[in-house]
């Protein structure tokens, strides 16, 4: 297993659109294991392959208290969204130290493949629904800060570029 480096906003590789997985093979299963290890180590409750510079439609999520309920979503699709919305204060491992409110569908139904290539579906609300939508945005090259005002986005970009420069000098 391996810890994978997580890209930081505004790295242009975060804006790439991921390709569907053609075959769920050992390469994809290894990627899933490495992504899960990286997510638990961070720690986070989700991770999209885009964030580790792999541009294929793979997500891992675990929103359980105990960290023992890993969900693997390969080629995920949202097949139903509620009209009612929820606002949640989101964070992102690619935008460290930034949290802000984002409005998304309150409930969703998701279809995906698991690590054995089998199709499954589940309903999600609360943090799980937020997390699935946040990670699926990553696969489309979208980072949650893009929901914020241009002024906030500029401030975040400036702050993270400064952190990056300081990290290089240290
Ligand atoms: O996509 C990511 O970078 C992961 C992100 C998922 C997420 C969290 C909250 C709302 C929307 C999406 C994170 O995991 S940020 C870290 C975090 O929320 C967390 C970290 C430790 C314990 C519990 C939560
Ligand atoms: Zn994120």
PDB file of N, CA, C and O in Angstrom, residues 93-158:
ATOM      1  N   UNK A  93      -9.456  18.246   1.208  1.00  0.00           N
ATOM      2  CA  UNK A  93      -8.042  17.928   1.453  1.00  0.00           C
ATOM      3  C   UNK A  93      -7.137  18.656   0.457  1.00  0.00           C
ATOM      4  O   UNK A  93      -5.950  18.832   0.728  1.00  0.00           O
ATOM      5  N   UNK A  94      -7.701  19.098  -0.676  1.00  0.00           N
ATOM      6  CA  UNK A  94      -6.917  19.849  -1.662  1.00  0.00           C
ATOM      7  C   UNK A  94      -6.929  21.356  -1.387  1.00  0.00           C
ATOM      8  O   UNK A  94      -6.260  22.107  -2.096  1.00  0.00           O
ATOM      9  N   UNK A  95      -7.726  21.774  -0.390  1.00  0.00           N
ATOM     10  CA  UNK A  95      -7.802  23.205  -0.034  1.00  0.00           C
ATOM     11  C   UNK A  95      -7.641  23.304   1.483  1.00  0.00           C
ATOM     12  O   UNK A  95      -8.575  23.674   2.201  1.00  0.00           O
ATOM     13  N   UNK A  96      -6.461  22.962   2.002  1.00  0.00           N
ATOM     14  CA  UNK A  96      -6.323  22.825   3.454  1.00  0.00           C
ATOM     15  C   UNK A  96      -6.591  24.131   4.199  1.00  0.00           C
ATOM     16  O   UNK A  96      -6.189  25.199   3.754  1.00  0.00           O
ATOM     17  N   UNK A  97      -7.333  23.996   5.313  1.00  0.00           N
ATOM     18  CA  UNK A  97      -7.584  25.149   6.182  1.00  0.00           C
ATOM     19  C   UNK A  97      -8.741  26.026   5.739  1.00  0.00           C
ATOM     20  O   UNK A  97      -9.028  27.042   6.359  1.00  0.00           O
ATOM     21  N   UNK A  98      -9.447  25.638   4.667  1.00  0.00           N
ATOM     22  CA  UNK A  98     -10.571  26.447   4.176  1.00  0.00           C
ATOM     23  C   UNK A  98     -11.870  25.655   4.338  1.00  0.00           C
ATOM     24  O   UNK A  98     -11.953  24.501   3.905  1.00  0.00           O
ATOM     25  N   UNK A  99     -12.830  26.277   4.994  1.00  0.00           N
ATOM     26  CA  UNK A  99     -14.151  25.664   5.195  1.00  0.00           C
ATOM     27  C   UNK A  99     -15.178  26.718   4.838  1.00  0.00           C
ATOM     28  O   UNK A  99     -15.042  27.866   5.236  1.00  0.00           O
ATOM     29  N   UNK A 100     -16.197  26.339   4.082  1.00  0.00           N
ATOM     30  CA  UNK A 100     -17.256  27.315   3.792  1.00  0.00           C
ATOM     31  C   UNK A 100     -18.539  26.584   3.412  1.00  0.00           C
ATOM     32  O   UNK A 100     -18.511  25.395   3.071  1.00  0.00           O
ATOM     33  N   UNK A 101     -19.632  27.357   3.489  1.00  0.00           N
ATOM     34  CA  UNK A 101     -20.959  26.759   3.277  1.00  0.00           C
ATOM     35  C   UNK A 101     -21.243  26.587   1.785  1.00  0.00           C
ATOM     36  O   UNK A 101     -21.010  27.512   0.993  1.00  0.00           O
ATOM     37  N   UNK A 102     -21.767  25.400   1.458  1.00  0.00           N
ATOM     38  CA  UNK A 102     -22.178  25.104   0.081  1.00  0.00           C
ATOM     39  C   UNK A 102     -23.572  24.480   0.141  1.00  0.00           C
ATOM     40  O   UNK A 102     -23.865  23.687   1.045  1.00  0.00           O
ATOM     41  N   UNK A 103     -24.415  24.865  -0.832  1.00  0.00           N
ATOM     42  CA  UNK A 103     -25.779  24.337  -0.898  1.00  0.00           C
ATOM     43  C   UNK A 103     -25.833  23.242  -1.966  1.00  0.00           C
ATOM     44  O   UNK A 103     -25.385  23.464  -3.099  1.00  0.00           O
ATOM     45  N   UNK A 104     -26.354  22.079  -1.569  1.00  0.00           N
ATOM     46  CA  UNK A 104     -26.455  20.950  -2.511  1.00  0.00           C
ATOM     47  C   UNK A 104     -27.768  20.213  -2.255  1.00  0.00           C
ATOM     48  O   UNK A 104     -28.411  20.447  -1.223  1.00  0.00           O
ATOM     49  N   UNK A 105     -28.107  19.262  -3.159  1.00  0.00           N
ATOM     50  CA  UNK A 105     -29.303  18.440  -2.951  1.00  0.00           C
ATOM     51  C   UNK A 105     -29.214  17.729  -1.601  1.00  0.00           C
ATOM     52  O   UNK A 105     -28.157  17.207  -1.234  1.00  0.00           O
ATOM     53  N   UNK A 106     -30.339  17.703  -0.874  1.00  0.00           N
ATOM     54  CA  UNK A 106     -30.347  17.114   0.468  1.00  0.00           C
ATOM     55  C   UNK A 106     -30.289  15.584   0.413  1.00  0.00           C
ATOM     56  O   UNK A 106     -29.692  14.946   1.280  1.00  0.00           O
ATOM     57  N   UNK A 107     -30.928  14.991  -0.602  1.00  0.00           N
ATOM     58  CA  UNK A 107     -30.969  13.524  -0.727  1.00  0.00           C
ATOM     59  C   UNK A 107     -30.673  13.141  -2.174  1.00  0.00           C
ATOM     60  O   UNK A 107     -31.119  13.842  -3.096  1.00  0.00           O
ATOM     61  N   UNK A 108     -29.973  12.022  -2.323  1.00  0.00           N
ATOM     62  CA  UNK A 108     -29.638  11.547  -3.682  1.00  0.00           C
ATOM     63  C   UNK A 108     -29.723  10.018  -3.731  1.00  0.00           C
ATOM     64  O   UNK A 108     -29.658   9.359  -2.683  1.00  0.00           O
ATOM     65  N   UNK A 109     -29.868   9.485  -4.945  1.00  0.00           N
ATOM     66  CA  UNK A 109     -29.705   8.037  -5.168  1.00  0.00           C
ATOM     67  C   UNK A 109     -28.534   7.873  -6.122  1.00  0.00           C
ATOM     68  O   UNK A 109     -28.451   8.550  -7.161  1.00  0.00           O
ATOM     69  N   UNK A 110     -27.619   6.979  -5.747  1.00  0.00           N
ATOM     70  CA  UNK A 110     -26.351   6.829  -6.470  1.00  0.00           C
ATOM     71  C   UNK A 110     -26.246   5.413  -7.041  1.00  0.00           C
ATOM     72  O   UNK A 110     -26.640   4.438  -6.371  1.00  0.00           O
ATOM     73  N   UNK A 111     -25.721   5.323  -8.270  1.00  0.00           N
ATOM     74  CA  UNK A 111     -25.389   4.016  -8.861  1.00  0.00           C
ATOM     75  C   UNK A 111     -23.893   4.033  -9.167  1.00  0.00           C
ATOM     76  O   UNK A 111     -23.366   5.032  -9.671  1.00  0.00           O
ATOM     77  N   UNK A 112     -23.207   2.935  -8.838  1.00  0.00           N
ATOM     78  CA  UNK A 112     -21.754   2.867  -9.058  1.00  0.00           C
ATOM     79  C   UNK A 112     -21.351   1.402  -9.180  1.00  0.00           C
ATOM     80  O   UNK A 112     -22.155   0.486  -8.949  1.00  0.00           O
ATOM     81  N   UNK A 113     -20.089   1.188  -9.542  1.00  0.00           N
ATOM     82  CA  UNK A 113     -19.498  -0.155  -9.484  1.00  0.00           C
ATOM     83  C   UNK A 113     -18.671  -0.245  -8.209  1.00  0.00           C
ATOM     84  O   UNK A 113     -18.072   0.748  -7.785  1.00  0.00           O
ATOM     85  N   UNK A 114     -18.598  -1.443  -7.619  1.00  0.00           N
ATOM     86  CA  UNK A 114     -17.702  -1.646  -6.485  1.00  0.00           C
ATOM     87  C   UNK A 114     -16.344  -2.183  -6.990  1.00  0.00           C
ATOM     88  O   UNK A 114     -16.128  -2.301  -8.201  1.00  0.00           O
ATOM     89  N   UNK A 115     -15.448  -2.523  -6.062  1.00  0.00           N
ATOM     90  CA  UNK A 115     -14.094  -2.940  -6.470  1.00  0.00           C
ATOM     91  C   UNK A 115     -14.078  -4.299  -7.169  1.00  0.00           C
ATOM     92  O   UNK A 115     -13.039  -4.681  -7.733  1.00  0.00           O
ATOM     93  N   UNK A 116     -15.236  -5.006  -7.162  1.00  0.00           N
ATOM     94  CA  UNK A 116     -15.328  -6.258  -7.932  1.00  0.00           C
ATOM     95  C   UNK A 116     -16.005  -6.048  -9.287  1.00  0.00           C
ATOM     96  O   UNK A 116     -16.316  -7.013  -9.988  1.00  0.00           O
ATOM     97  N   UNK A 117     -16.294  -4.787  -9.596  1.00  0.00           N
ATOM     98  CA  UNK A 117     -16.920  -4.489 -10.891  1.00  0.00           C
ATOM     99  C   UNK A 117     -18.420  -4.742 -10.888  1.00  0.00           C
ATOM    100  O   UNK A 117     -19.041  -4.765 -11.969  1.00  0.00           O
ATOM    101  N   UNK A 118     -19.016  -4.908  -9.690  1.00  0.00           N
ATOM    102  CA  UNK A 118     -20.465  -5.157  -9.597  1.00  0.00           C
ATOM    103  C   UNK A 118     -21.210  -3.833  -9.416  1.00  0.00           C
ATOM    104  O   UNK A 118     -20.777  -2.980  -8.636  1.00  0.00           O
ATOM    105  N   UNK A 119     -22.351  -3.704 -10.115  1.00  0.00           N
ATOM    106  CA  UNK A 119     -23.174  -2.494  -9.979  1.00  0.00           C
ATOM    107  C   UNK A 119     -23.960  -2.561  -8.681  1.00  0.00           C
ATOM    108  O   UNK A 119     -24.498  -3.609  -8.323  1.00  0.00           O
ATOM    109  N   UNK A 120     -24.001  -1.428  -7.965  1.00  0.00           N
ATOM    110  CA  UNK A 120     -24.848  -1.347  -6.779  1.00  0.00           C
ATOM    111  C   UNK A 120     -25.424   0.059  -6.694  1.00  0.00           C
ATOM    112  O   UNK A 120     -24.941   0.979  -7.362  1.00  0.00           O
ATOM    113  N   UNK A 121     -26.491   0.199  -5.881  1.00  0.00           N
ATOM    114  CA  UNK A 121     -27.139   1.505  -5.707  1.00  0.00           C
ATOM    115  C   UNK A 121     -27.340   1.759  -4.230  1.00  0.00           C
ATOM    116  O   UNK A 121     -27.483   0.813  -3.454  1.00  0.00           O
ATOM    117  N   UNK A 122     -27.330   3.033  -3.839  1.00  0.00           N
ATOM    118  CA  UNK A 122     -27.666   3.379  -2.451  1.00  0.00           C
ATOM    119  C   UNK A 122     -28.271   4.780  -2.403  1.00  0.00           C
ATOM    120  O   UNK A 122     -28.034   5.599  -3.290  1.00  0.00           O
ATOM    121  N   UNK A 123     -29.062   5.012  -1.332  1.00  0.00           N
ATOM    122  CA  UNK A 123     -29.626   6.333  -1.066  1.00  0.00           C
ATOM    123  C   UNK A 123     -28.735   7.026  -0.062  1.00  0.00           C
ATOM    124  O   UNK A 123     -28.198   6.377   0.849  1.00  0.00           O
ATOM    125  N   UNK A 124     -28.593   8.332  -0.209  1.00  0.00           N
ATOM    126  CA  UNK A 124     -27.737   9.076   0.724  1.00  0.00           C
ATOM    127  C   UNK A 124     -28.408  10.391   1.098  1.00  0.00           C
ATOM    128  O   UNK A 124     -29.063  11.029   0.272  1.00  0.00           O
ATOM    129  N   UNK A 125     -28.246  10.758   2.377  1.00  0.00           N
ATOM    130  CA  UNK A 125     -28.591  12.115   2.809  1.00  0.00           C
ATOM    131  C   UNK A 125     -27.538  12.553   3.814  1.00  0.00           C
ATOM    132  O   UNK A 125     -26.544  11.848   4.027  1.00  0.00           O
ATOM    133  N   UNK A 126     -27.715  13.739   4.412  1.00  0.00           N
ATOM    134  CA  UNK A 126     -26.747  14.230   5.392  1.00  0.00           C
ATOM    135  C   UNK A 126     -25.340  14.321   4.807  1.00  0.00           C
ATOM    136  O   UNK A 126     -25.157  14.586   3.615  1.00  0.00           O
ATOM    137  N   UNK A 127     -24.327  14.023   5.649  1.00  0.00           N
ATOM    138  CA  UNK A 127     -22.925  14.168   5.228  1.00  0.00           C
ATOM    139  C   UNK A 127     -22.586  13.254   4.040  1.00  0.00           C
ATOM    140  O   UNK A 127     -21.809  13.637   3.163  1.00  0.00           O
ATOM    141  N   UNK A 128     -23.185  12.052   3.999  1.00  0.00           N
ATOM    142  CA  UNK A 128     -22.874  11.138   2.889  1.00  0.00           C
ATOM    143  C   UNK A 128     -23.285  11.754   1.552  1.00  0.00           C
ATOM    144  O   UNK A 128     -22.532  11.701   0.567  1.00  0.00           O
ATOM    145  N   UNK A 129     -24.477  12.379   1.518  1.00  0.00           N
ATOM    146  CA  UNK A 129     -24.940  13.021   0.270  1.00  0.00           C
ATOM    147  C   UNK A 129     -24.022  14.185  -0.104  1.00  0.00           C
ATOM    148  O   UNK A 129     -23.677  14.374  -1.279  1.00  0.00           O
ATOM    149  N   UNK A 130     -23.612  14.964   0.900  1.00  0.00           N
ATOM    150  CA  UNK A 130     -22.695  16.092   0.651  1.00  0.00           C
ATOM    151  C   UNK A 130     -21.394  15.565   0.059  1.00  0.00           C
ATOM    152  O   UNK A 130     -20.877  16.066  -0.944  1.00  0.00           O
ATOM    153  N   UNK A 131     -20.865  14.529   0.700  1.00  0.00           N
ATOM    154  CA  UNK A 131     -19.557  14.001   0.330  1.00  0.00           C
ATOM    155  C   UNK A 131     -19.584  13.411  -1.094  1.00  0.00           C
ATOM    156  O   UNK A 131     -18.673  13.671  -1.891  1.00  0.00           O
ATOM    157  N   UNK A 132     -20.633  12.633  -1.412  1.00  0.00           N
ATOM    158  CA  UNK A 132     -20.718  12.055  -2.768  1.00  0.00           C
ATOM    159  C   UNK A 132     -20.736  13.181  -3.809  1.00  0.00           C
ATOM    160  O   UNK A 132     -20.002  13.138  -4.809  1.00  0.00           O
ATOM    161  N   UNK A 133     -21.542  14.225  -3.574  1.00  0.00           N
ATOM    162  CA  UNK A 133     -21.648  15.316  -4.556  1.00  0.00           C
ATOM    163  C   UNK A 133     -20.323  16.089  -4.666  1.00  0.00           C
ATOM    164  O   UNK A 133     -19.895  16.463  -5.760  1.00  0.00           O
ATOM    165  N   UNK A 134     -19.663  16.299  -3.518  1.00  0.00           N
ATOM    166  CA  UNK A 134     -18.364  16.999  -3.495  1.00  0.00           C
ATOM    167  C   UNK A 134     -17.316  16.194  -4.291  1.00  0.00           C
ATOM    168  O   UNK A 134     -16.592  16.747  -5.115  1.00  0.00           O
ATOM    169  N   UNK A 135     -17.280  14.869  -4.063  1.00  0.00           N
ATOM    170  CA  UNK A 135     -16.271  14.029  -4.748  1.00  0.00           C
ATOM    171  C   UNK A 135     -16.595  13.903  -6.239  1.00  0.00           C
ATOM    172  O   UNK A 135     -15.683  13.865  -7.072  1.00  0.00           O
ATOM    173  N   UNK A 136     -17.900  13.831  -6.577  1.00  0.00           N
ATOM    174  CA  UNK A 136     -18.253  13.741  -8.005  1.00  0.00           C
ATOM    175  C   UNK A 136     -17.912  15.040  -8.731  1.00  0.00           C
ATOM    176  O   UNK A 136     -17.532  15.015  -9.906  1.00  0.00           O
ATOM    177  N   UNK A 137     -18.003  16.171  -8.038  1.00  0.00           N
ATOM    178  CA  UNK A 137     -17.525  17.431  -8.627  1.00  0.00           C
ATOM    179  C   UNK A 137     -16.036  17.328  -8.954  1.00  0.00           C
ATOM    180  O   UNK A 137     -15.601  17.771 -10.021  1.00  0.00           O
ATOM    181  N   UNK A 138     -15.231  16.752  -8.023  1.00  0.00           N
ATOM    182  CA  UNK A 138     -13.794  16.600  -8.309  1.00  0.00           C
ATOM    183  C   UNK A 138     -13.582  15.857  -9.626  1.00  0.00           C
ATOM    184  O   UNK A 138     -12.719  16.229 -10.422  1.00  0.00           O
ATOM    185  N   UNK A 139     -14.365  14.788  -9.854  1.00  0.00           N
ATOM    186  CA  UNK A 139     -14.187  14.003 -11.089  1.00  0.00           C
ATOM    187  C   UNK A 139     -14.514  14.834 -12.332  1.00  0.00           C
ATOM    188  O   UNK A 139     -14.061  14.519 -13.431  1.00  0.00           O
ATOM    189  N   UNK A 140     -15.320  15.893 -12.144  1.00  0.00           N
ATOM    190  CA  UNK A 140     -15.650  16.792 -13.256  1.00  0.00           C
ATOM    191  C   UNK A 140     -14.706  17.994 -13.305  1.00  0.00           C
ATOM    192  O   UNK A 140     -14.944  18.954 -14.051  1.00  0.00           O
ATOM    193  N   UNK A 141     -13.655  17.957 -12.478  1.00  0.00           N
ATOM    194  CA  UNK A 141     -12.681  19.057 -12.485  1.00  0.00           C
ATOM    195  C   UNK A 141     -13.142  20.279 -11.716  1.00  0.00           C
ATOM    196  O   UNK A 141     -12.635  21.385 -11.932  1.00  0.00           O
ATOM    197  N   UNK A 142     -14.089  20.084 -10.787  1.00  0.00           N
ATOM    198  CA  UNK A 142     -14.643  21.220 -10.041  1.00  0.00           C
ATOM    199  C   UNK A 142     -14.280  21.110  -8.566  1.00  0.00           C
ATOM    200  O   UNK A 142     -14.448  20.048  -7.961  1.00  0.00           O
ATOM    201  N   UNK A 143     -13.797  22.187  -7.990  1.00  0.00           N
ATOM    202  CA  UNK A 143     -13.403  22.228  -6.578  1.00  0.00           C
ATOM    203  C   UNK A 143     -14.443  23.076  -5.838  1.00  0.00           C
ATOM    204  O   UNK A 143     -14.956  24.054  -6.401  1.00  0.00           O
ATOM    205  N   UNK A 144     -14.762  22.722  -4.580  1.00  0.00           N
ATOM    206  CA  UNK A 144     -15.910  23.353  -3.903  1.00  0.00           C
ATOM    207  C   UNK A 144     -15.798  24.871  -3.806  1.00  0.00           C
ATOM    208  O   UNK A 144     -16.816  25.558  -3.754  1.00  0.00           O
ATOM    209  N   UNK A 145     -14.583  25.417  -3.820  1.00  0.00           N
ATOM    210  CA  UNK A 145     -14.441  26.870  -3.704  1.00  0.00           C
ATOM    211  C   UNK A 145     -15.072  27.595  -4.899  1.00  0.00           C
ATOM    212  O   UNK A 145     -15.382  28.779  -4.817  1.00  0.00           O
ATOM    213  N   UNK A 146     -15.293  26.863  -6.008  1.00  0.00           N
ATOM    214  CA  UNK A 146     -15.914  27.485  -7.180  1.00  0.00           C
ATOM    215  C   UNK A 146     -17.377  27.859  -6.933  1.00  0.00           C
ATOM    216  O   UNK A 146     -17.978  28.586  -7.727  1.00  0.00           O
ATOM    217  N   UNK A 147     -17.970  27.350  -5.820  1.00  0.00           N
ATOM    218  CA  UNK A 147     -19.323  27.763  -5.438  1.00  0.00           C
ATOM    219  C   UNK A 147     -19.295  29.088  -4.663  1.00  0.00           C
ATOM    220  O   UNK A 147     -20.338  29.662  -4.398  1.00  0.00           O
ATOM    221  N   UNK A 148     -18.117  29.532  -4.255  1.00  0.00           N
ATOM    222  CA  UNK A 148     -18.005  30.730  -3.431  1.00  0.00           C
ATOM    223  C   UNK A 148     -17.871  31.978  -4.335  1.00  0.00           C
ATOM    224  O   UNK A 148     -17.690  31.846  -5.545  1.00  0.00           O
ATOM    225  N   UNK A 149     -17.955  33.149  -3.727  1.00  0.00           N
ATOM    226  CA  UNK A 149     -17.879  34.401  -4.503  1.00  0.00           C
ATOM    227  C   UNK A 149     -16.487  34.535  -5.129  1.00  0.00           C
ATOM    228  O   UNK A 149     -15.503  34.013  -4.580  1.00  0.00           O
ATOM    229  N   UNK A 150     -16.374  35.281  -6.255  1.00  0.00           N
ATOM    230  CA  UNK A 150     -15.054  35.506  -6.862  1.00  0.00           C
ATOM    231  C   UNK A 150     -14.069  36.122  -5.874  1.00  0.00           C
ATOM    232  O   UNK A 150     -12.882  35.786  -5.886  1.00  0.00           O
ATOM    233  N   UNK A 151     -14.561  36.992  -4.982  1.00  0.00           N
ATOM    234  CA  UNK A 151     -13.670  37.624  -3.994  1.00  0.00           C
ATOM    235  C   UNK A 151     -13.074  36.561  -3.066  1.00  0.00           C
ATOM    236  O   UNK A 151     -11.852  36.531  -2.838  1.00  0.00           O
ATOM    237  N   UNK A 152     -13.925  35.658  -2.562  1.00  0.00           N
ATOM    238  CA  UNK A 152     -13.432  34.590  -1.683  1.00  0.00           C
ATOM    239  C   UNK A 152     -12.463  33.673  -2.428  1.00  0.00           C
ATOM    240  O   UNK A 152     -11.433  33.261  -1.899  1.00  0.00           O
ATOM    241  N   UNK A 153     -12.795  33.352  -3.682  1.00  0.00           N
ATOM    242  CA  UNK A 153     -11.918  32.465  -4.463  1.00  0.00           C
ATOM    243  C   UNK A 153     -10.535  33.091  -4.643  1.00  0.00           C
ATOM    244  O   UNK A 153      -9.519  32.412  -4.524  1.00  0.00           O
ATOM    245  N   UNK A 154     -10.510  34.393  -4.906  1.00  0.00           N
ATOM    246  CA  UNK A 154      -9.225  35.093  -5.063  1.00  0.00           C
ATOM    247  C   UNK A 154      -8.420  35.048  -3.783  1.00  0.00           C
ATOM    248  O   UNK A 154      -7.207  34.800  -3.815  1.00  0.00           O
ATOM    249  N   UNK A 155      -9.114  35.291  -2.659  1.00  0.00           N
ATOM    250  CA  UNK A 155      -8.417  35.283  -1.363  1.00  0.00           C
ATOM    251  C   UNK A 155      -7.834  33.906  -1.076  1.00  0.00           C
ATOM    252  O   UNK A 155      -6.723  33.779  -0.580  1.00  0.00           O
ATOM    253  N   UNK A 156      -8.613  32.848  -1.395  1.00  0.00           N
ATOM    254  CA  UNK A 156      -8.156  31.479  -1.127  1.00  0.00           C
ATOM    255  C   UNK A 156      -6.945  31.148  -2.006  1.00  0.00           C
ATOM    256  O   UNK A 156      -5.948  30.600  -1.537  1.00  0.00           O
ATOM    257  N   UNK A 157      -7.027  31.523  -3.299  1.00  0.00           N
ATOM    258  CA  UNK A 157      -5.899  31.261  -4.212  1.00  0.00           C
ATOM    259  C   UNK A 157      -4.636  31.954  -3.716  1.00  0.00           C
ATOM    260  O   UNK A 157      -3.561  31.358  -3.668  1.00  0.00           O
ATOM    261  N   UNK A 158      -4.779  33.214  -3.293  1.00  0.00           N
ATOM    262  CA  UNK A 158      -3.625  33.992  -2.818  1.00  0.00           C
ATOM    263  C   UNK A 158      -3.037  33.334  -1.569  1.00  0.00           C
ATOM    264  O   UNK A 158      -1.817  33.153  -1.451  1.00  0.00           O
TER     265      UNK A 158
END
